[in-house]
Coordinates of C-alpha atoms and ligand atoms in Angstrom, one line a residue:
Chain K
X1 CA 101.7 110.8 120.1
X2 CA 101.0 107.2 119.0
X3 CA 104.2 105.7 120.4
X4 CA 104.0 106.2 124.1
X5 CA 100.4 105.3 124.6
X6 CA 100.7 101.9 122.8
X7 CA 104.2 100.7 123.2
X8 CA 105.0 99.1 126.8
X9 CA 108.7 100.5 126.6
X10 CA 107.4 104.2 126.2
X11 CA 109.4 105.4 129.2
X12 CA 112.3 103.8 127.8
X13 CA 111.7 105.6 124.6
X14 CA 111.1 108.8 126.2
X15 CA 114.6 108.7 128.2
X16 CA 116.4 107.8 124.7
X17 CA 114.7 110.6 123.3
X18 CA 115.6 112.8 126.2
X19 CA 119.3 111.8 126.1
X20 CA 119.4 112.4 122.1
X21 CA 118.2 116.1 122.9
X22 CA 120.7 116.5 125.1
X23 CA 123.7 115.7 122.8
X24 CA 122.0 117.5 119.9
X25 CA 123.8 120.9 119.2
X26 CA 123.1 121.4 115.3
X27 CA 121.0 119.8 112.6
X28 CA 121.7 116.7 111.2
X29 CA 120.2 114.5 108.5
X30 CA 120.2 110.7 109.4
X31 CA 118.9 107.9 106.9
X32 CA 117.3 105.2 108.0
X33 CA 118.1 102.3 105.2
X34 CA 115.6 99.7 105.6
X35 CA 112.0 99.9 104.6
X36 CA 111.1 98.2 107.8
X37 CA 112.6 100.8 109.6
X38 CA 110.9 103.3 107.8
X39 CA 107.4 101.7 108.6
X40 CA 108.1 101.4 112.3
X41 CA 109.5 105.1 112.5
X42 CA 106.3 106.3 110.8
X43 CA 104.0 103.9 112.6
X44 CA 105.2 104.6 115.9
X45 CA 105.8 108.2 115.1
X46 CA 109.1 108.1 116.3
X47 CA 110.1 111.3 114.4
X48 CA 107.8 113.2 116.5
X49 CA 109.7 112.4 119.7
X50 CA 112.9 113.6 118.2
X51 CA 114.3 117.0 118.7
X52 CA 113.9 119.4 115.6
X53 CA 117.6 119.1 114.7
X54 CA 117.2 115.5 113.9
X55 CA 115.6 115.2 110.4
X56 CA 115.2 111.5 109.4
X57 CA 115.2 110.8 105.6
X58 CA 114.2 107.5 104.6
X59 CA 116.2 105.4 102.1
X60 CA 116.1 103.0 99.3
X61 CA 115.8 99.6 101.4
X62 CA 112.6 98.5 100.2
X63 CA 113.5 95.7 97.5
X64 CA 109.7 96.2 96.1
X65 CA 110.1 99.6 95.5
X66 CA 113.5 99.3 93.9
X67 CA 112.9 96.7 91.1
X68 CA 113.1 98.5 87.8
X69 CA 109.9 98.8 85.7
X70 CA 111.8 96.8 82.9
X71 CA 111.8 93.8 85.2
X72 CA 108.2 94.0 86.2
X73 CA 107.2 94.0 82.5
X74 CA 109.5 91.0 82.2
X75 CA 107.6 89.4 85.0
X76 CA 104.4 90.1 83.0
X77 CA 105.6 88.8 79.9
X78 CA 106.6 85.6 81.5
X79 CA 103.6 85.4 83.8
X80 CA 101.3 85.8 80.5
X81 CA 102.7 82.8 78.9
X82 CA 100.5 79.5 78.7
X83 CA 101.6 76.9 80.8
X84 CA 103.7 79.0 83.3
X85 CA 103.4 79.0 87.2
X86 CA 104.5 82.4 88.0
X87 CA 105.2 82.6 91.8
X88 CA 106.1 85.8 93.8
X89 CA 106.2 87.3 97.2
X90 CA 102.7 89.2 97.8
X91 CA 103.9 92.4 97.9
X92 CA 105.1 92.2 94.4
X93 CA 101.4 91.7 92.4
X94 CA 100.5 95.5 92.7
X95 CA 103.5 97.0 91.8
X96 CA 103.0 99.0 88.4
X97 CA 104.8 97.8 85.2
X98 CA 104.8 100.3 82.3
X99 CA 101.3 99.2 81.4
X100 CA 100.0 96.8 84.1
X101 CA 100.7 94.9 87.1
X102 CA 100.8 90.9 87.9
X103 CA 97.3 91.3 89.6
X104 CA 95.9 92.4 86.1
X105 CA 97.5 89.1 84.5
X106 CA 96.5 87.0 87.3
X107 CA 92.6 88.2 86.6
X108 CA 93.0 87.5 83.2
X109 CA 93.4 83.9 84.0
X110 CA 97.3 83.9 84.4
X111 CA 98.6 81.3 87.1
X112 CA 100.2 83.5 89.3
X113 CA 100.7 82.6 93.1
X114 CA 101.7 84.1 96.0
X115 CA 104.5 82.2 98.2
X116 CA 106.2 83.0 101.1
X117 CA 109.6 81.3 100.3
X118 CA 111.3 80.2 97.0
X119 CA 111.6 76.8 98.6
X120 CA 107.5 76.8 98.1
X121 CA 108.0 77.4 94.4
X122 CA 110.4 74.6 94.2
X123 CA 107.8 72.2 96.0
X124 CA 105.1 73.5 93.4
X125 CA 107.7 72.8 90.3
X126 CA 108.2 69.2 91.7
X127 CA 104.7 68.7 91.9
X128 CA 104.0 70.1 88.1
X129 CA 106.5 68.7 86.1
X130 CA 104.9 69.5 83.0
X131 CA 104.5 73.3 83.8
X132 CA 107.0 75.8 83.9
X133 CA 107.8 77.0 87.3
X134 CA 109.1 80.8 87.8
X135 CA 109.9 82.7 90.9
X136 CA 110.4 86.4 90.8
X137 CA 113.6 86.6 93.0
X138 CA 113.3 90.0 94.3
X139 CA 115.5 91.3 97.7
X140 CA 118.7 92.6 99.5
X141 CA 121.0 90.4 100.7
X142 CA 118.6 89.0 103.4
X143 CA 116.5 87.2 100.8
X144 CA 119.7 86.1 98.7
X145 CA 120.6 82.9 100.9
X146 CA 117.0 81.6 100.4
X147 CA 116.8 81.8 96.7
X148 CA 120.4 80.9 96.1
X149 CA 119.6 77.5 98.2
X150 CA 116.2 77.2 95.7
X151 CA 118.6 77.3 92.8
X152 CA 121.2 75.0 94.0
X153 CA 118.6 72.5 95.1
X154 CA 117.0 72.8 91.5
X155 CA 120.3 72.1 90.1
X156 CA 121.1 69.2 92.5
X157 CA 117.6 67.2 91.8
X158 CA 118.0 68.4 87.9
X159 CA 114.7 69.9 88.1
X160 CA 114.6 71.5 84.7
X161 CA 110.9 73.3 84.9
X162 CA 112.3 75.7 87.5
X163 CA 113.8 79.0 86.9
X164 CA 114.2 82.3 88.8
X165 CA 113.7 86.0 87.5
X166 CA 116.7 87.8 89.4
X167 CA 116.2 91.3 90.8
X168 CA 118.5 91.1 93.7
X169 CA 120.1 94.3 94.8
X170 CA 122.9 95.0 97.5
X171 CA 123.0 98.0 100.2
X172 CA 126.4 99.0 100.1
X173 CA 126.9 100.1 96.6
X174 CA 123.6 102.1 97.0
X175 CA 124.8 103.9 100.2
X176 CA 128.1 104.7 98.0
X177 CA 125.9 106.1 95.2
X178 CA 124.1 108.4 97.8
X179 CA 127.2 109.3 99.4
X180 CA 129.1 110.2 96.0
X181 CA 126.0 112.2 95.0
X182 CA 126.7 116.0 94.7
X183 CA 123.2 116.6 96.2
X184 CA 124.3 114.5 99.3
X185 CA 122.3 115.3 102.2
X186 CA 123.0 112.3 104.5
X187 CA 125.3 112.8 107.9
X188 CA 125.0 109.3 109.0
X189 CA 123.1 106.0 108.3
X190 CA 121.0 103.6 110.3
X191 CA 121.8 100.2 108.3
X192 CA 119.8 97.7 107.8
X193 CA 119.8 95.0 110.6
X194 CA 118.8 92.0 108.7
X195 CA 120.8 92.6 105.7
X196 CA 123.9 92.7 108.2
X197 CA 122.9 89.6 110.0
X198 CA 123.9 87.9 106.8
X199 CA 126.5 89.8 105.4
X200 CA 128.3 90.9 108.4
X201 CA 129.5 94.6 108.9
X202 CA 132.9 94.2 107.0
X203 CA 131.6 96.0 103.7
X204 CA 130.7 99.2 105.6
X205 CA 134.2 99.9 107.1
X206 CA 135.6 101.6 104.0
X207 CA 132.3 103.6 103.0
X208 CA 132.4 105.1 106.7
X209 CA 136.1 105.7 106.0
X210 CA 136.3 107.2 102.6
X211 CA 133.0 109.4 103.3
X212 CA 133.8 110.2 106.8
X213 CA 130.0 109.0 107.7
X214 CA 128.8 107.2 110.8
X215 CA 127.0 104.0 110.2
X216 CA 125.3 102.2 113.0
X217 CA 123.4 98.7 112.2
X218 CA 120.0 99.1 113.8
X219 CA 117.2 96.9 114.4
X220 CA 113.7 97.8 113.4
X221 CA 111.8 97.9 117.0
X222 CA 111.1 101.4 118.3
X223 CA 113.4 101.3 121.3
X224 CA 116.3 99.7 118.9
X225 CA 115.6 102.7 116.3
X226 CA 116.0 105.4 119.1
X227 CA 119.2 103.9 120.3
X228 CA 120.5 103.6 116.9
X229 CA 119.9 107.2 116.3
X230 CA 121.4 108.3 119.5
X231 CA 124.5 106.2 118.7
X232 CA 124.5 108.1 115.5
X233 CA 123.9 111.4 117.0
X234 CA 126.6 110.8 119.8
X235 CA 129.3 109.9 116.7
X236 CA 128.3 113.2 115.0
X237 CA 128.5 115.4 117.9
X238 CA 131.8 114.0 118.7
X239 CA 133.3 114.1 115.3
X240 CA 133.7 110.1 114.7
X241 CA 132.9 108.4 111.6
X242 CA 132.7 104.6 112.8
X243 CA 130.7 101.3 111.9
X244 CA 128.7 100.6 115.5
X245 CA 126.3 97.7 115.9
X246 CA 123.3 98.3 117.7
X247 CA 121.6 95.0 116.8
X248 CA 124.3 93.0 118.7
X249 CA 121.9 90.5 119.8
X250 CA 121.4 89.2 115.8
X251 CA 124.1 90.7 114.1
X252 CA 127.8 89.4 114.2
X253 CA 130.7 91.3 112.8
X254 CA 131.4 88.6 110.3
X255 CA 127.8 87.9 109.7
X256 CA 126.5 84.2 109.0
X257 CA 129.1 82.4 107.1
X258 CA 126.8 79.5 105.8
X259 CA 124.6 82.0 104.2
X260 CA 127.4 83.9 102.8
X261 CA 128.6 80.6 101.2
X262 CA 125.4 79.6 99.5
X263 CA 125.2 83.3 97.8
X264 CA 129.0 83.2 96.5
X265 CA 128.3 79.6 95.1
X266 CA 125.1 80.8 93.1
X267 CA 125.4 84.4 92.6
X268 CA 128.1 86.8 91.3
X269 CA 128.0 90.7 91.8
X270 CA 126.6 92.3 88.6
X271 CA 125.4 95.9 87.6
X272 CA 121.9 96.7 88.6
X273 CA 119.3 99.6 87.8
X274 CA 117.3 101.0 91.0
X275 CA 113.8 102.0 90.1
X276 CA 113.5 105.9 90.0
X277 CA 117.5 106.1 90.9
X278 CA 119.1 104.5 87.9
X279 CA 122.0 102.3 87.1
X280 CA 124.6 101.5 90.2
X281 CA 127.6 99.5 89.3
X282 CA 127.9 96.4 91.3
X283 CA 124.9 96.9 92.9
X284 CA 123.1 93.6 92.4
X285 CA 123.5 89.8 92.4
X286 CA 123.0 88.0 89.1
X287 CA 123.4 84.4 88.5
X288 CA 126.7 82.8 87.8
X289 CA 127.3 80.9 84.5
X290 CA 127.2 77.3 86.1
X291 CA 123.6 78.4 86.8
X292 CA 122.7 80.2 83.9
X293 CA 120.3 77.3 83.2
X294 CA 117.8 78.6 85.7
X295 CA 118.0 82.1 84.7
X296 CA 114.1 82.9 83.5
X297 CA 115.3 86.1 81.6
X298 CA 117.3 84.1 79.1
X299 CA 114.9 81.1 79.4
X300 CA 112.0 82.9 77.9
X301 CA 113.9 85.3 76.2
X302 CA 112.7 88.5 77.8
X303 CA 115.9 90.5 78.5
X304 CA 115.0 93.0 75.8
X305 CA 111.2 93.6 77.5
X306 CA 110.8 96.7 79.2
X307 CA 109.0 100.1 79.2
X308 CA 109.6 103.4 80.7
X309 CA 108.6 104.7 84.3
X310 CA 105.6 106.8 84.9
X311 CA 106.9 110.5 84.5
X312 CA 104.7 111.8 87.3
X313 CA 106.4 109.4 90.1
X314 CA 109.3 111.2 91.8
X315 CA 109.9 107.9 94.1
X316 CA 113.8 108.6 92.6
X317 CA 113.9 111.5 94.9
X318 CA 111.9 109.9 97.9
X319 CA 114.4 107.1 97.7
X320 CA 117.5 109.3 97.8
X321 CA 115.9 111.4 100.8
X322 CA 115.7 114.3 98.8
X323 CA 111.8 114.6 98.9
X324 CA 109.3 113.7 101.4
X325 CA 106.2 111.4 100.2
X326 CA 103.5 114.5 100.8
X327 CA 105.7 116.8 99.1
X328 CA 105.2 114.7 95.8
X329 CA 102.2 116.5 93.6
X330 CA 100.5 113.3 92.8
X331 CA 100.6 111.8 96.7
X332 CA 97.3 111.0 97.8
X333 CA 95.6 112.5 94.8
X334 CA 96.8 110.7 91.4
X335 CA 98.6 108.2 93.3
X336 CA 97.1 106.0 96.5
X337 CA 97.5 102.4 97.5
X338 CA 94.5 101.5 95.5
X339 CA 96.0 103.3 92.3
X340 CA 99.6 103.6 92.7
X341 CA 101.8 105.6 90.1
X342 CA 104.9 104.6 92.0
X343 CA 106.3 101.3 93.9
X344 CA 106.8 103.0 96.9
X345 CA 103.2 103.7 97.2
X346 CA 102.5 99.7 96.9
X347 CA 104.7 97.9 99.7
X348 CA 104.0 98.6 103.2
X349 CA 107.5 99.4 103.5
X350 CA 107.6 101.9 100.9
X351 CA 107.8 105.6 102.1
X352 CA 104.8 106.8 100.4
X353 CA 102.3 103.9 101.3
X354 CA 103.6 104.3 105.1
X355 CA 102.9 108.0 104.9
X356 CA 99.6 107.4 103.3
X357 CA 98.6 104.7 105.6
X358 CA 99.4 106.7 108.7
X359 CA 97.8 109.9 107.4
X360 CA 100.9 111.9 107.2
X361 CA 99.6 114.5 104.7
X362 CA 101.4 117.6 106.3
X363 CA 104.8 118.0 107.4
X364 CA 105.7 116.9 110.6
X365 CA 106.7 120.4 111.6
Chain I
X1 CA 110.3 92.9 103.3
X2 CA 113.5 92.1 105.2
X3 CA 111.8 91.6 108.2
X4 CA 112.4 88.4 110.0
X5 CA 109.8 86.5 111.9
X6 CA 110.9 84.7 115.3
X7 CA 109.6 81.2 115.6
X8 CA 110.5 78.0 117.8
X9 CA 112.1 74.8 116.3
X10 CA 109.9 71.7 116.8
X11 CA 111.9 69.1 115.2
X12 CA 115.1 69.0 112.8
X13 CA 115.9 66.7 109.7
X14 CA 119.4 66.9 109.3
X15 CA 119.5 65.4 105.7
X16 CA 120.0 65.9 103.0
X17 CA 119.1 69.8 103.6
X18 CA 118.6 70.5 107.2
X19 CA 115.0 71.2 107.3
X20 CA 112.7 71.5 110.4
X21 CA 109.2 72.8 111.6
X22 CA 109.2 75.9 113.2
X23 CA 106.3 77.2 115.2
X24 CA 105.1 80.6 114.8
X25 CA 102.1 80.9 117.1
X26 CA 99.6 78.6 116.0
X27 CA 101.1 78.3 112.5
X28 CA 103.7 75.7 112.1
X29 CA 105.7 75.8 108.7
X30 CA 108.8 74.1 107.2
X31 CA 111.9 76.1 107.0
X32 CA 115.5 75.5 106.1
X33 CA 117.9 75.5 108.9
X34 CA 121.1 75.3 106.6
X35 CA 122.4 78.4 107.8
X36 CA 121.8 77.7 111.4
X37 CA 123.8 74.4 111.9
X38 CA 123.6 74.6 115.5
X39 CA 120.0 75.3 116.0
X40 CA 118.2 72.2 117.8
X41 CA 114.7 71.5 118.6
X42 CA 113.4 74.3 121.0
X43 CA 115.6 76.8 119.9
X44 CA 114.2 80.3 118.8
X45 CA 115.2 81.2 115.0
X46 CA 114.4 84.3 113.1
X47 CA 113.0 83.3 109.8
X48 CA 113.0 85.1 106.5
X49 CA 111.7 84.0 103.1
X50 CA 111.6 80.3 104.3
X51 CA 115.2 80.2 105.9
X52 CA 116.5 80.7 109.3
X53 CA 118.7 83.9 109.4
X54 CA 120.0 83.4 113.0
X55 CA 119.4 81.9 116.6
X56 CA 118.3 84.1 119.3
X57 CA 117.5 83.4 122.9
X58 CA 113.9 83.0 123.9
X59 CA 113.8 86.6 125.8
X60 CA 114.8 88.5 122.8
X61 CA 112.5 86.6 120.6
X62 CA 109.5 87.3 122.9
X63 CA 110.2 91.2 122.8
X64 CA 110.5 90.9 119.2
X65 CA 107.3 89.0 118.6
X66 CA 105.6 91.8 120.7
X67 CA 107.0 94.4 118.4
X68 CA 106.1 92.9 115.2
X69 CA 102.5 92.2 116.6
X70 CA 102.3 95.9 117.3
X71 CA 103.7 97.1 114.0
X72 CA 101.5 94.5 111.6
X73 CA 98.9 92.6 114.1
X74 CA 98.9 89.1 112.6
X75 CA 102.4 88.9 111.0
X76 CA 103.9 87.2 113.9
X77 CA 101.6 84.5 114.0
X78 CA 101.3 84.1 110.1
X79 CA 105.0 83.6 110.0
X80 CA 107.2 84.7 107.2
Ligands
SF4_401 S1 103.7 109.7 96.2 FE1 103.0 108.3 94.4 S2 103.7 109.4 92.5 FE2 104.6 110.5 94.1 S3 106.8 109.6 94.5 FE3 105.5 108.6 95.9 S4 104.8 106.5 94.5 FE4 105.5 108.0 93.1

């Protein structure tokens, strides 16, 4: 067991696992929403500490994994243009579009740069007034304020060579799609802590009530995850379906108001397609009309670009908790981190990549 | 990708954007402090994509750093 050997809080973890074991009377399926949580669970073998009744399913909370192929193809089309500096988080470079990835465009001479922040892309735009600088704005609500700030600042400075290709997704509509599915397997959610540090918990109350599902906002540290699981299991066993906060040290019920105001100013709620899952109403952010001049998709006229996903990739089922990565026939064979067929094999937070990296080739039990 | 990395604020320039330098171990980066209007030099903040999401106390920050270092060696020192 990796966890107990390596982690200084091994005893606390064992105590929490014991408390979970004593509470459980029947099987429950818990979905951790955030890819960072998935990474931590697989890395520390937390699922191996849990009683066999608890099945953890890995949710769609990795923005790299759910960005649709069509948007990757648009990014590729823009990045390949002469005169463009295309800026992106590093994770996106290996994500396969329908034919190739950003890394291939870069190796053919495209000016593709890895940045840590959209604000870095803004600096590049200021320093290169003769070039078009495009930032690939991928992310959940956590990343939205930084992207909104970059665009609002570009507008204030009248920076005309800066734009963003937006692929922003929102968590609550995706949870609703999972809950409303006839194939629903999820009994409770560990909601994503950092998403809620921005948005707060208000959006989750109607979901908990309508679908009678416990939702516990949880951090990604091992002991936090076990505590979040214990809170979910207690609710399930007691027949409660409430929104609770395990991550009180960072998440306030109302979230971060200045960050929400930034998002509100620049973005509006739009429909989005999720890679492998399909269209979900109201599940994304797009630029408001007042900021349309900063929309790379319009500026480069690529909104019609976009090919199909690999027919061999089952990441849609993985992202909805209907398939474990090692149950995909391509896992570890046709699909590896060096030759990924799907995005969930690329990002360190993708479920397929986490299972591959920590050598989970067999079911836990 | 939604993970934040804790760092300590070294200084704050209030206008016009509320920017500040934040130390992540030996690495120092310029970060937007626009969403943490009360955070002052010495305070710990969780940073994601170049923007501070929230303040947290030092003990929590150190605990989080330890966890990050176990999860992905090198992350905590590089910063977000
Ligand atoms: S193992 Fe590869 S092909 Fe299979 S679901 Fe995961 S990413 Fe897709």
